[in-house]
Tab-separated table of C-alpha atoms in Angstrom:
chain	number	residue	atom	x	y	z
J	23	GLY	CA	157.731	39.478	-67.860
J	24	VAL	CA	156.212	42.911	-67.182
J	25	SER	CA	153.330	43.742	-69.556
J	26	GLN	CA	153.145	47.451	-68.763
J	27	GLN	CA	155.379	50.480	-69.088
J	28	VAL	CA	157.457	51.327	-66.024
J	29	PHE	CA	159.279	54.354	-64.634
J	30	VAL	CA	162.921	53.365	-64.218
J	31	VAL	CA	164.205	54.829	-60.960
J	32	GLY	CA	167.787	56.080	-60.998
J	33	TYR	CA	169.932	58.729	-59.399
J	34	GLN	CA	168.656	62.282	-59.866
J	35	GLY	CA	171.730	63.628	-61.640
J	36	PRO	CA	175.436	63.436	-60.790
J	37	ASP	CA	174.966	65.253	-57.457
J	38	ASP	CA	172.208	63.025	-56.036
J	39	PRO	CA	172.912	62.799	-52.268
J	40	MET	CA	171.718	59.179	-52.238
J	41	ASN	CA	174.663	58.196	-54.445
J	42	PRO	CA	177.479	56.996	-52.114
J	43	HIS	CA	179.968	58.918	-54.292
J	44	ASN	CA	178.339	62.112	-52.987
J	45	TRP	CA	178.275	61.201	-49.296
J	46	GLY	CA	180.448	63.214	-46.929
J	47	TYR	CA	184.092	62.248	-46.607
J	48	GLY	CA	183.597	61.267	-42.968
J	49	ILE	CA	181.023	58.544	-43.613
J	50	ARG	CA	182.866	57.254	-46.676
J	51	ILE	CA	186.159	57.025	-44.803
J	52	PHE	CA	184.422	55.259	-41.909
J	53	ALA	CA	182.754	52.769	-44.282
J	54	THR	CA	186.109	52.105	-45.970
J	55	ILE	CA	187.818	51.539	-42.608
J	56	MET	CA	185.091	49.081	-41.588
J	57	VAL	CA	185.541	47.033	-44.764
J	58	ALA	CA	189.320	47.107	-44.219
J	59	ALA	CA	188.806	46.016	-40.605
J	60	VAL	CA	186.858	42.952	-41.754
J	61	ALA	CA	189.660	42.101	-44.188
J	62	PHE	CA	192.218	42.695	-41.413
J	63	VAL	CA	190.683	40.204	-38.983
J	64	VAL	CA	190.186	37.412	-41.539
J	65	SER	CA	193.808	37.929	-42.637
J	66	VAL	CA	194.936	37.661	-39.010
J	67	ALA	CA	193.107	34.338	-38.820
J	68	ALA	CA	194.917	33.159	-41.958
J	69	SER	CA	198.413	33.599	-40.522
J	70	ILE	CA	198.156	33.493	-36.717
J	71	ASP	CA	197.910	29.681	-36.565
J	72	SER	CA	201.231	29.295	-38.368
J	73	THR	CA	203.069	30.249	-35.172
J	74	ALA	CA	201.347	27.533	-33.117
J	75	VAL	CA	202.260	24.586	-35.348
J	76	HIS	CA	204.681	22.998	-32.828
J	77	GLU	CA	202.352	23.254	-29.839
J	78	ALA	CA	199.164	22.215	-31.648
J	79	ALA	CA	200.918	19.286	-33.347
J	80	ALA	CA	202.219	18.072	-29.969
J	81	GLU	CA	198.769	18.287	-28.352
J	82	PHE	CA	197.007	16.501	-31.209
J	83	GLY	CA	199.802	13.921	-31.671
J	84	VAL	CA	200.428	14.687	-35.357
J	85	SER	CA	203.387	15.917	-37.414
J	86	GLN	CA	204.069	19.590	-37.974
J	87	VAL	CA	203.360	19.183	-41.686
J	88	THR	CA	199.911	17.784	-40.841
J	89	GLU	CA	199.208	20.629	-38.409
J	90	SER	CA	200.278	23.176	-41.043
J	91	LEU	CA	197.130	22.097	-42.890
J	92	ALA	CA	195.237	24.295	-40.414
J	93	THR	CA	196.569	27.292	-42.336
J	94	GLY	CA	196.389	25.679	-45.767
J	95	ILE	CA	192.812	24.432	-45.405
J	96	TYR	CA	191.708	27.885	-44.221
J	97	LEU	CA	193.115	29.436	-47.411
J	98	ILE	CA	191.403	26.786	-49.528
J	99	GLY	CA	188.182	27.734	-47.740
J	100	PHE	CA	188.855	31.329	-48.786
J	101	GLY	CA	188.866	30.260	-52.411
J	102	ALA	CA	185.704	28.189	-52.101
J	103	GLY	CA	183.787	30.935	-50.276
J	104	ALA	CA	184.755	33.506	-52.883
J	105	LEU	CA	182.444	31.842	-55.409
J	106	PHE	CA	179.431	32.660	-53.229
J	107	ALA	CA	180.279	35.925	-51.458
J	108	GLY	CA	180.574	38.048	-54.601
J	109	PRO	CA	177.367	36.857	-56.288
J	110	PHE	CA	175.371	37.162	-53.047
J	111	SER	CA	176.608	40.767	-52.587
J	112	GLU	CA	175.416	41.556	-56.127
J	113	THR	CA	171.974	40.165	-55.278
J	114	VAL	CA	171.148	41.232	-51.715
J	115	GLY	CA	173.669	44.050	-51.193
J	116	ARG	CA	176.998	44.374	-49.386
J	117	ASN	CA	175.865	44.738	-45.764
J	118	PRO	CA	173.832	41.528	-45.342
J	119	VAL	CA	176.746	39.545	-46.746
J	120	TYR	CA	179.337	41.228	-44.502
J	121	ILE	CA	177.230	40.825	-41.359
J	122	VAL	CA	176.037	37.241	-41.871
J	123	THR	CA	179.405	35.888	-43.001
J	124	MET	CA	181.220	37.686	-40.169
J	125	LEU	CA	178.847	36.108	-37.659
J	126	LEU	CA	179.361	32.616	-39.099
J	127	PHE	CA	183.118	33.201	-39.366
J	128	SER	CA	183.209	34.033	-35.644
J	129	ILE	CA	181.235	30.904	-34.741
J	130	PHE	CA	183.602	28.576	-36.590
J	131	ILE	CA	186.739	30.321	-35.330
J	132	MET	CA	185.371	29.657	-31.847
J	133	ALA	CA	184.712	26.031	-32.809
J	134	SER	CA	188.285	25.733	-34.078
J	135	GLY	CA	189.583	26.977	-30.727
J	136	LEU	CA	187.516	24.274	-28.989
J	137	ALA	CA	188.504	21.479	-31.398
J	138	PRO	CA	189.324	18.227	-29.546
J	139	ASN	CA	191.391	16.730	-32.380
J	140	ILE	CA	193.089	17.559	-35.672
J	141	GLY	CA	190.124	16.441	-37.796
J	142	ALA	CA	187.724	18.797	-36.057
J	143	GLN	CA	190.231	21.649	-36.188
J	144	LEU	CA	190.744	21.265	-39.940
J	145	ALA	CA	186.998	21.018	-40.613
J	146	PHE	CA	186.194	24.139	-38.588
J	147	ARG	CA	189.117	26.097	-40.077
J	148	PHE	CA	187.932	25.241	-43.587
J	149	ILE	CA	184.388	26.447	-42.883
J	150	ALA	CA	185.740	29.594	-41.185
J	151	GLY	CA	187.766	30.251	-44.330
J	152	ILE	CA	184.648	29.939	-46.494
J	153	PHE	CA	182.881	32.666	-44.508
J	154	GLY	CA	186.055	34.741	-44.094
J	155	SER	CA	186.507	35.197	-47.837
J	156	THR	CA	183.852	37.926	-48.115
J	157	PRO	CA	186.060	41.043	-47.828
J	158	LEU	CA	188.593	39.659	-50.308
J	159	VAL	CA	185.843	39.545	-52.932
J	160	CYS	CA	183.351	42.222	-51.934
J	161	ALA	CA	185.756	44.890	-50.682
J	162	GLY	CA	186.757	45.882	-54.202
J	163	GLY	CA	183.096	46.413	-55.040
J	164	SER	CA	182.557	48.378	-51.817
J	165	ILE	CA	185.468	50.688	-52.636
J	166	ALA	CA	184.035	51.216	-56.117
J	167	ASP	CA	180.621	51.937	-54.557
J	168	LEU	CA	182.051	54.628	-52.270
J	169	TRP	CA	184.728	56.368	-54.314
J	170	LYS	CA	184.922	57.818	-57.803
J	171	PRO	CA	187.619	56.451	-60.119
J	172	MET	CA	190.083	59.255	-59.394
J	173	GLN	CA	189.534	58.978	-55.651
J	174	ARG	CA	190.209	55.232	-55.752
J	175	ILE	CA	193.853	56.018	-56.473
J	176	ILE	CA	194.053	57.056	-52.818
J	177	ALA	CA	191.235	55.013	-51.242
J	178	PHE	CA	192.132	51.547	-52.510
J	179	PRO	CA	195.830	51.574	-51.500
J	180	PHE	CA	194.730	52.780	-48.061
J	181	PHE	CA	192.268	49.887	-47.791
J	182	ALA	CA	194.749	47.339	-49.138
J	183	SER	CA	197.541	48.449	-46.821
J	184	MET	CA	195.309	48.192	-43.757
J	185	ALA	CA	193.792	44.880	-44.846
J	186	PHE	CA	197.138	43.238	-45.670
J	187	GLU	CA	198.587	44.232	-42.314
J	188	GLY	CA	196.452	41.479	-40.783
J	189	THR	CA	198.642	38.866	-42.465
J	190	VAL	CA	201.655	40.462	-40.754
J	191	VAL	CA	200.065	41.169	-37.360
J	192	GLY	CA	198.819	37.555	-37.070
J	193	PRO	CA	202.312	36.021	-36.610
J	194	VAL	CA	203.308	38.861	-34.244
J	195	MET	CA	200.336	38.096	-31.973
J	196	GLY	CA	200.682	34.346	-32.347
J	197	GLY	CA	204.406	34.350	-31.610
J	198	PHE	CA	203.990	35.992	-28.230
J	199	ILE	CA	200.884	33.945	-27.383
J	200	VAL	CA	202.773	30.707	-28.034
J	201	GLN	CA	205.904	31.916	-26.233
J	202	SER	CA	203.873	32.863	-23.156
J	203	ASN	CA	203.595	30.332	-20.356
J	204	VAL	CA	200.367	31.927	-19.147
J	205	VAL	CA	197.886	31.008	-21.897
J	206	SER	CA	197.344	28.077	-24.278
J	207	TRP	CA	198.149	28.148	-27.989
J	208	ARG	CA	194.357	28.104	-28.461
J	209	TRP	CA	194.419	31.805	-27.645
J	210	THR	CA	195.487	32.311	-31.249
J	211	GLU	CA	191.820	31.542	-32.026
J	212	TRP	CA	190.336	33.345	-29.014
J	213	SER	CA	192.149	36.606	-29.806
J	214	THR	CA	190.887	36.414	-33.391
J	215	LEU	CA	187.366	35.791	-32.085
J	216	LEU	CA	187.482	38.857	-29.814
J	217	MET	CA	188.492	41.117	-32.724
J	218	ALA	CA	185.854	39.583	-34.977
J	219	GLY	CA	183.127	40.143	-32.371
J	220	LEU	CA	184.005	43.818	-31.977
J	221	ILE	CA	184.036	44.411	-35.736
J	222	LEU	CA	180.758	42.515	-36.177
J	223	ALA	CA	179.060	44.780	-33.617
J	224	LEU	CA	180.327	47.915	-35.381
J	225	LEU	CA	179.202	46.589	-38.769
J	226	PHE	CA	175.718	45.794	-37.501
J	227	LEU	CA	175.247	49.160	-35.784
J	228	PHE	CA	176.920	51.664	-38.097
J	229	GLN	CA	177.901	50.385	-41.559
J	230	PRO	CA	175.727	51.871	-44.355
J	231	GLU	CA	174.627	49.929	-47.422
J	232	THR	CA	176.626	51.082	-50.481
J	233	TYR	CA	175.511	48.903	-53.414
J	234	ALA	CA	173.775	51.160	-55.940
J	235	PRO	CA	171.191	48.660	-57.330
J	236	ILE	CA	169.948	47.948	-53.797
J	237	LEU	CA	169.813	51.657	-52.871
J	238	LEU	CA	167.776	52.372	-56.002
J	239	LYS	CA	165.536	49.399	-55.258
J	240	TRP	CA	164.803	50.975	-51.864
J	241	ARG	CA	164.081	54.305	-53.558
J	242	ALA	CA	161.678	52.641	-56.000
J	243	ALA	CA	159.872	50.900	-53.132
J	244	HIS	CA	159.575	54.238	-51.327
J	245	LEU	CA	158.098	55.905	-54.429
J	246	ARG	CA	155.594	53.072	-54.899
J	247	ARG	CA	154.543	53.405	-51.273
J	248	VAL	CA	154.225	57.216	-51.381
J	249	THR	CA	152.464	57.489	-54.765
J	250	GLY	CA	150.520	54.227	-54.804
J	251	ASP	CA	151.821	53.707	-58.367
J	252	ASP	CA	153.536	50.333	-58.817
J	253	ARG	CA	155.145	51.383	-62.106
J	254	TYR	CA	158.169	52.810	-60.256
J	255	ARG	CA	160.874	50.163	-60.690
J	256	ALA	CA	164.627	50.044	-60.072
J	257	ALA	CA	166.727	48.624	-62.886
J	258	VAL	CA	167.025	45.271	-61.077
J	259	GLU	CA	163.219	45.062	-60.844
J	260	ILE	CA	162.352	45.697	-64.488
J	261	ARG	CA	162.578	42.017	-65.335
J	262	ASP	CA	160.021	40.141	-63.292
J	263	GLU	CA	162.433	37.594	-61.812
J	264	THR	CA	162.308	35.880	-58.445
J	265	PHE	CA	165.120	36.281	-55.930
J	266	LEU	CA	166.268	32.690	-56.559
J	267	THR	CA	166.418	33.312	-60.317
J	268	ARG	CA	168.584	36.405	-59.842
J	269	LEU	CA	170.801	34.582	-57.342
J	270	ARG	CA	171.264	31.627	-59.685
J	271	THR	CA	172.346	34.030	-62.434
J	272	ALA	CA	174.779	35.741	-60.071
J	273	LEU	CA	176.263	32.442	-58.878
J	274	TYR	CA	176.734	31.328	-62.463
J	275	ARG	CA	178.546	34.549	-63.408
J	276	PRO	CA	181.965	33.821	-61.795
J	277	ILE	CA	182.108	30.468	-63.599
J	278	VAL	CA	181.328	32.142	-66.924
J	279	LEU	CA	183.930	34.850	-66.344
J	280	THR	CA	186.615	32.339	-65.393
J	281	ALA	CA	185.933	30.158	-68.412
J	282	THR	CA	185.572	32.867	-71.064
J	283	GLU	CA	187.461	36.010	-70.067
J	284	PRO	CA	191.157	36.219	-71.075
J	285	ILE	CA	191.702	39.047	-68.574
J	286	ILE	CA	190.439	36.924	-65.672
J	287	MET	CA	192.547	33.969	-66.771
J	288	LEU	CA	195.752	35.992	-67.094
J	289	VAL	CA	195.359	38.041	-63.895
J	290	ALA	CA	194.402	34.898	-61.955
J	291	LEU	CA	197.486	33.080	-63.238
J	292	TYR	CA	199.712	36.040	-62.370
J	293	LEU	CA	198.367	36.435	-58.821
J	294	THR	CA	198.415	32.671	-58.256
J	295	VAL	CA	202.150	32.502	-58.844
J	296	ILE	CA	202.690	35.616	-56.692
J	297	TYR	CA	200.675	34.078	-53.833
J	298	ILE	CA	202.544	30.775	-54.104
J	299	VAL	CA	205.748	32.770	-53.620
J	300	LEU	CA	204.166	34.812	-50.802
J	301	PHE	CA	202.927	31.938	-48.631
J	302	THR	CA	205.991	29.779	-49.286
J	303	PHE	CA	208.044	32.765	-48.144
J	304	PHE	CA	205.946	33.047	-44.956
J	305	ASP	CA	206.718	29.401	-44.152
J	306	GLY	CA	210.415	30.214	-44.166
J	307	TYR	CA	210.530	32.766	-41.353
J	308	GLU	CA	211.287	30.123	-38.738
J	309	TYR	CA	214.183	28.829	-40.846
J	310	ILE	CA	215.431	32.270	-41.932
J	311	PHE	CA	215.454	33.887	-38.485
J	312	ALA	CA	215.036	31.267	-35.728
J	313	ASP	CA	217.421	28.665	-37.177
J	314	VAL	CA	219.981	31.061	-38.693
J	315	HIS	CA	219.944	33.889	-36.122
J	316	GLY	CA	218.569	32.083	-33.050
J	317	THR	CA	215.516	34.299	-32.468
J	318	SER	CA	212.746	33.176	-30.093
J	319	VAL	CA	209.214	32.358	-31.263
J	320	GLY	CA	207.951	35.786	-30.160
J	321	ILE	CA	210.782	37.715	-31.814
J	322	THR	CA	210.462	35.654	-35.012
J	323	GLY	CA	206.800	36.673	-35.200
J	324	LEU	CA	207.723	40.284	-34.433
J	325	LEU	CA	210.106	40.318	-37.412
J	326	PHE	CA	207.097	39.998	-39.721
J	327	LEU	CA	206.667	43.719	-39.067
J	328	GLY	CA	209.414	44.256	-41.645
J	329	ILE	CA	206.877	43.200	-44.272
J	330	GLY	CA	204.360	45.494	-42.565
J	331	VAL	CA	206.666	48.474	-43.049
J	332	GLY	CA	206.876	47.583	-46.741
J	333	LEU	CA	203.086	47.446	-46.960
J	334	VAL	CA	202.832	50.987	-45.585
J	335	ALA	CA	205.598	52.104	-47.986
J	336	SER	CA	203.370	51.081	-50.900
J	337	MET	CA	201.425	54.288	-50.207
J	338	GLY	CA	204.533	56.209	-51.307
J	339	PRO	CA	203.768	56.264	-55.060
J	340	VAL	CA	200.188	57.499	-54.461
J	341	PRO	CA	200.901	61.280	-54.790
J	342	ILE	CA	202.911	60.720	-57.998
J	343	ILE	CA	200.296	58.452	-59.587
J	344	TYR	CA	197.478	60.797	-58.566
J	345	ARG	CA	199.242	63.741	-60.221
J	346	TRP	CA	199.784	61.706	-63.397
J	347	ALA	CA	196.113	60.651	-63.341
J	348	LYS	CA	194.897	64.258	-63.199
J	349	ARG	CA	197.230	65.183	-66.068
J	350	ASP	CA	196.169	62.250	-68.271
J	351	LEU	CA	192.458	62.667	-67.485
J	352	ARG	CA	192.636	66.324	-68.515
J	353	LYS	CA	194.047	65.304	-71.907
J	354	ILE	CA	191.411	62.591	-72.346
J	355	GLU	CA	188.583	65.031	-71.553
J	356	GLU	CA	189.979	67.541	-74.062
J	357	GLU	CA	189.752	64.781	-76.685
J	358	GLY	CA	186.128	63.998	-75.765
J	359	GLY	CA	186.723	61.081	-73.403
J	360	SER	CA	185.513	60.787	-69.813
J	361	LYS	CA	187.730	58.372	-67.872
J	362	LEU	CA	191.184	56.865	-67.633
J	363	PRO	CA	191.803	53.475	-69.249
J	364	PRO	CA	192.051	50.557	-66.777
J	365	GLU	CA	195.709	50.088	-67.724
J	366	PHE	CA	196.551	53.252	-65.800
J	367	ARG	CA	196.029	51.246	-62.581
J	368	LEU	CA	199.136	49.194	-63.376
J	369	TRP	CA	201.501	51.999	-62.382
J	370	PHE	CA	201.736	50.690	-58.812
J	371	ALA	CA	203.208	47.424	-60.067
J	372	MET	CA	205.399	49.150	-62.647
J	373	LEU	CA	206.906	51.646	-60.177
J	374	GLY	CA	209.191	49.053	-58.644
J	375	GLY	CA	206.551	46.653	-57.325
J	376	ALA	CA	207.159	43.858	-59.826
J	377	VAL	CA	210.953	44.159	-59.505
J	378	ALA	CA	210.970	44.420	-55.707
J	379	ILE	CA	209.851	40.815	-55.101
J	380	PRO	CA	212.692	38.936	-56.871
J	381	VAL	CA	215.274	41.451	-55.615
J	382	SER	CA	214.136	40.969	-52.004
J	383	LEU	CA	214.124	37.166	-52.290
J	384	PHE	CA	217.602	37.003	-53.816
J	385	TRP	CA	218.836	39.505	-51.231
J	386	MET	CA	217.436	37.514	-48.318
J	387	GLY	CA	218.487	34.146	-49.731
J	388	TRP	CA	222.092	35.153	-50.340
J	389	THR	CA	222.604	36.973	-47.025
J	390	SER	CA	220.970	34.510	-44.595
J	391	TYR	CA	224.105	33.544	-42.681
J	392	PRO	CA	224.865	33.837	-38.965
J	393	SER	CA	227.903	35.963	-39.857
J	394	ILE	CA	225.717	38.602	-41.572
J	395	SER	CA	223.607	40.979	-39.504
J	396	ILE	CA	219.940	40.089	-39.002
J	397	TRP	CA	219.161	43.559	-40.341
J	398	SER	CA	220.011	42.387	-43.866
J	399	PRO	CA	217.137	39.871	-44.254
J	400	LEU	CA	214.892	42.211	-42.255
J	401	LEU	CA	215.440	45.069	-44.725
J	402	ALA	CA	214.866	42.626	-47.588
J	403	SER	CA	211.477	41.775	-46.089
J	404	VAL	CA	210.526	45.486	-46.245
J	405	LEU	CA	211.153	45.443	-49.993
J	406	PHE	CA	209.152	42.226	-50.291
J	407	GLY	CA	206.128	43.740	-48.541
J	408	TYR	CA	206.250	46.775	-50.831
J	409	GLY	CA	206.331	44.629	-53.965
J	410	VAL	CA	203.529	42.255	-52.999
J	411	LEU	CA	201.079	45.008	-52.078
J	412	CYS	CA	201.851	47.102	-55.165
J	413	ILE	CA	201.035	44.109	-57.369
J	414	PHE	CA	197.860	43.390	-55.378
J	415	ILE	CA	196.712	47.018	-55.699
J	416	SER	CA	197.334	47.127	-59.452
J	417	SER	CA	195.645	43.786	-60.127
J	418	TYR	CA	192.537	44.484	-58.054
J	419	MET	CA	192.051	48.053	-59.290
J	420	TYR	CA	192.486	46.853	-62.862
J	421	ILE	CA	189.781	44.187	-62.438
J	422	ILE	CA	187.446	46.708	-60.755
J	423	ASP	CA	187.834	49.204	-63.610
J	424	VAL	CA	187.399	46.568	-66.311
J	425	TYR	CA	184.296	44.838	-64.878
J	426	GLU	CA	182.797	47.672	-62.763
J	427	VAL	CA	179.376	46.604	-61.426
J	428	TYR	CA	180.308	42.914	-61.717
J	429	SER	CA	183.750	43.367	-60.196
J	430	ALA	CA	182.844	41.232	-57.168
J	431	SER	CA	182.112	38.236	-59.413
J	432	ALA	CA	185.296	38.869	-61.387
J	433	LEU	CA	187.354	39.072	-58.188
J	434	ALA	CA	185.710	35.856	-56.957
J	435	SER	CA	187.205	33.990	-59.888
J	436	VAL	CA	190.667	35.409	-59.234
J	437	THR	CA	190.423	34.733	-55.482
J	438	LEU	CA	189.359	31.107	-55.939
J	439	ILE	CA	192.327	30.134	-58.096
J	440	ARG	CA	195.077	31.907	-56.181
J	441	TYR	CA	194.012	30.842	-52.693
J	442	TRP	CA	193.616	27.191	-53.622
J	443	ALA	CA	197.168	27.224	-54.931
J	444	ALA	CA	198.459	29.190	-51.902
J	445	GLY	CA	196.730	26.811	-49.486
J	446	GLY	CA	198.600	23.879	-50.958
J	447	MET	CA	201.941	25.676	-50.784
J	448	THR	CA	201.673	26.339	-47.041
J	449	VAL	CA	201.979	22.576	-46.583
J	450	VAL	CA	204.616	22.007	-49.269
J	451	GLY	CA	206.730	24.952	-48.086
J	452	ILE	CA	207.905	23.365	-44.815
J	453	PRO	CA	209.590	20.276	-46.363
J	454	PHE	CA	210.887	22.587	-49.107
J	455	TYR	CA	212.938	24.583	-46.584
J	456	GLU	CA	213.929	21.464	-44.623
J	457	ASN	CA	215.215	19.573	-47.669
J	458	MET	CA	216.672	22.371	-49.799
J	459	GLY	CA	217.650	24.911	-47.152
J	460	VAL	CA	216.951	28.634	-46.938
J	461	HIS	CA	219.404	29.732	-49.635
J	462	TRP	CA	218.190	27.481	-52.432
J	463	THR	CA	214.506	27.794	-51.543
J	464	LEU	CA	214.582	31.606	-51.668
J	465	THR	CA	216.723	31.539	-54.810
J	466	ILE	CA	214.160	29.352	-56.589
J	467	LEU	CA	211.300	31.587	-55.417
J	468	GLY	CA	213.257	34.639	-56.596
J	469	ALA	CA	213.815	33.080	-60.017
J	470	ILE	CA	210.098	32.272	-60.373
J	471	SER	CA	209.076	35.813	-59.438
J	472	ALA	CA	211.735	37.273	-61.774
J	473	LEU	CA	209.990	35.584	-64.705
J	474	LEU	CA	206.847	37.554	-63.819
J	475	VAL	CA	208.449	41.008	-63.798
J	476	PRO	CA	207.396	41.866	-67.408
J	477	VAL	CA	203.696	40.973	-66.811
J	478	PRO	CA	202.377	44.415	-65.700
J	479	TYR	CA	204.317	46.113	-68.495
J	480	VAL	CA	202.821	43.736	-71.080
J	481	PHE	CA	199.332	44.468	-69.731
J	482	TYR	CA	200.028	48.213	-69.792
J	483	PHE	CA	200.969	48.248	-73.476
J	484	TYR	CA	198.662	45.510	-74.782
J	485	GLY	CA	195.815	45.516	-72.253
J	486	HIS	CA	193.431	47.326	-74.615
J	487	ARG	CA	193.812	44.490	-77.134
J	488	ILE	CA	193.183	41.866	-74.446
J	489	ARG	CA	190.060	43.758	-73.388
J	490	GLN	CA	188.793	43.679	-76.971
J	491	MET	CA	188.980	39.883	-76.759
J	492	SER	CA	186.916	39.891	-73.565
J	493	LYS	CA	183.137	39.856	-74.012
J	494	HIS	CA	182.260	41.266	-70.568
J	495	ALA	CA	185.092	43.792	-70.181
């Protein structure tokens, strides 16, 4: 639509200080921590309500299965919101999306805490989930904005470990809130709101914009203003499109990727099954520890920290994988290449991550007896946390490397499918444990996850062929 020649504004060489990859380590680490903090608080909100099922159900006069929808509907909201968060971040930048969605998330978490009945609670939790999905989609893009591919080997596991801890910390907080005779169960929402408010203030005041097309758009606008020459254009401005046209294209992209990309389909299917196992497993903590070992509500929540230890342990392979990456990249550069293949990111899952999940489930399922020490299932939960996060790290880093600038849209597709399935399983999981018992439920989950063990190895050896079948990879 532009009838004249333009000057395309880009970075001024590989060392351009405007490029976030060249910012100082301090500001990049801070920006990464802020994104992780957003993911942490929305993850807390996802799991903290699960500890208040008894109390909330009694107040609203509904069954525990009905009240468990408060968690399930929030996760379904995650999936729905993912379709919008990624495309918006690729149109207006990361910061506006983080700030606006965090503000709206806080408002609806507050509304959920004030809900007078189960219908209002479910409606507000669903909307809060929609706005809480942003970091699960945009964080991968933010990490790619800030860190070079080699540096992501360290940066992304750090982000993922911190972000996932929210899912573990939520039940710890909720357990002691519910057990307390001082405050209402509604403080599960108020405590989440307080954390969200603090993080929102820090985002608004200090978080820098990191999305390259927006930074270059600002540079082009500056050059037009300084020189008076309107031929300076960023790449996103070369085509004379309105904001709504660009947004419509961005919103359409996740649907196209989901429908046409074999990589998206396969990774989404893999993570969906893993998340079904994950959230069904979370449902079982009351049955595994409270019913079998007689722990209180607060202590049962505290035992989720076993998974948290496993999440931190997933950082263990980082030095090994980083050393292998430097070795392999050196060979590739000697042969004329410039970067590692995306399949290299699968090492986290292959170094015990894929195997750890079924082993931990079988271990916990076959040792959950009052006569066996509580330390046995607790140690199994450490192995479970390690396996889940290693698979998450591999899958997300693989998608980021394959789709690069459109990684947020690609991750939106994956997020939608897996969280809709996980949201349903939080409701199904309770009668599953009640009807089949701890031993059989965990055995079935272990068998399902055992079938998935070969998946990362198949991707590692045949991923390049799958990418050749993918138009946008």
